[in-house]
Short mmCIF file of C-alpha atoms in Angstrom, two decimals:
data_model
loop_
_atom_site.label_atom_id
_atom_site.label_comp_id
_atom_site.label_asym_id
_atom_site.label_seq_id
_atom_site.Cartn_x
_atom_site.Cartn_y
_atom_site.Cartn_z
CA GLN A 8 32.49 -15.38 -2.36
CA GLN A 9 28.76 -15.43 -1.80
CA THR A 10 26.68 -12.30 -2.25
CA ALA A 11 23.81 -11.27 -0.03
CA PRO A 12 20.34 -12.07 -1.35
CA THR A 13 18.61 -9.17 -3.03
CA ASP A 14 15.06 -8.04 -2.36
CA GLN A 15 14.10 -9.72 -5.63
CA ASP A 16 15.68 -13.01 -4.48
CA GLU A 17 13.81 -12.80 -1.20
CA ALA A 18 10.51 -12.07 -2.96
CA ALA A 19 11.04 -15.06 -5.27
CA ARG A 20 11.82 -17.31 -2.28
CA LYS A 21 8.67 -16.17 -0.46
CA HIS A 22 6.58 -16.68 -3.59
CA ARG A 23 7.92 -20.22 -3.99
CA LEU A 24 7.13 -21.02 -0.35
CA GLN A 25 3.60 -19.67 -0.81
CA LEU A 26 3.14 -21.86 -3.89
CA GLU A 27 4.44 -24.90 -2.03
CA ASP A 28 1.93 -24.17 0.76
CA LYS A 29 -0.81 -23.83 -1.85
CA VAL A 30 0.10 -27.23 -3.30
CA GLN A 31 -0.21 -28.81 0.14
CA LEU A 32 -3.59 -27.17 0.75
CA PHE A 33 -4.96 -28.40 -2.57
CA LEU A 34 -3.57 -31.90 -2.00
CA ASN A 35 -5.27 -32.03 1.41
CA ALA A 36 -8.58 -30.83 -0.03
CA LEU A 37 -8.39 -33.30 -2.92
CA ARG A 38 -7.97 -36.18 -0.47
CA GLN A 39 -11.57 -35.50 0.59
CA TYR A 40 -12.92 -34.38 -2.79
CA PRO A 41 -10.71 -35.96 -5.46
CA ASP A 42 -13.04 -35.13 -8.35
CA ASP A 43 -13.48 -31.44 -7.52
CA PRO A 44 -12.71 -29.56 -10.76
CA LEU A 45 -11.69 -26.31 -9.06
CA GLY A 46 -9.38 -28.09 -6.65
CA ASN A 47 -7.74 -30.03 -9.47
CA TYR A 48 -7.40 -26.88 -11.56
CA GLY A 49 -5.92 -24.95 -8.63
CA LEU A 50 -3.38 -27.66 -7.91
CA ALA A 51 -2.41 -27.92 -11.57
CA SER A 52 -1.97 -24.15 -11.77
CA ALA A 53 0.24 -24.12 -8.68
CA TYR A 54 2.39 -26.87 -10.15
CA LEU A 55 2.77 -24.85 -13.35
CA GLU A 56 3.85 -21.78 -11.38
CA LEU A 57 6.44 -23.98 -9.66
CA ASN A 58 7.68 -24.97 -13.13
CA GLN A 59 6.49 -28.56 -12.68
CA PRO A 60 4.35 -29.05 -15.80
CA TYR A 61 4.50 -32.85 -15.70
CA ASP A 62 2.97 -32.82 -12.22
CA ALA A 63 0.24 -30.49 -13.47
CA ILE A 64 -0.99 -32.53 -16.44
CA SER A 65 -3.05 -35.16 -14.64
CA TYR A 66 -4.73 -32.54 -12.47
CA PHE A 67 -5.67 -30.44 -15.49
CA GLU A 68 -7.13 -33.59 -17.05
CA LYS A 69 -9.16 -34.29 -13.89
CA ALA A 70 -10.37 -30.68 -13.86
CA ILE A 71 -11.60 -30.96 -17.45
CA VAL A 72 -13.27 -34.34 -16.95
CA GLY A 73 -14.92 -33.14 -13.75
CA GLN A 74 -16.57 -30.10 -15.37
CA PRO A 75 -20.37 -30.29 -15.55
CA ASN A 76 -21.85 -30.21 -19.06
#
């Protein structure tokens, strides 16, 4: 028997959808500006929040390399 989703379940689902939207926005922006450090950092952070650390690594690296001295 399946139970009805709780408010907490619904909030978690909405948060995940927002993060997935954020990932798409950053990916679209990075198509135009692939070396943008803030865009790469934002995408990496969103991947971490989605519990996808392996997807985040390369974007964190690009964010660090792209930082001005």
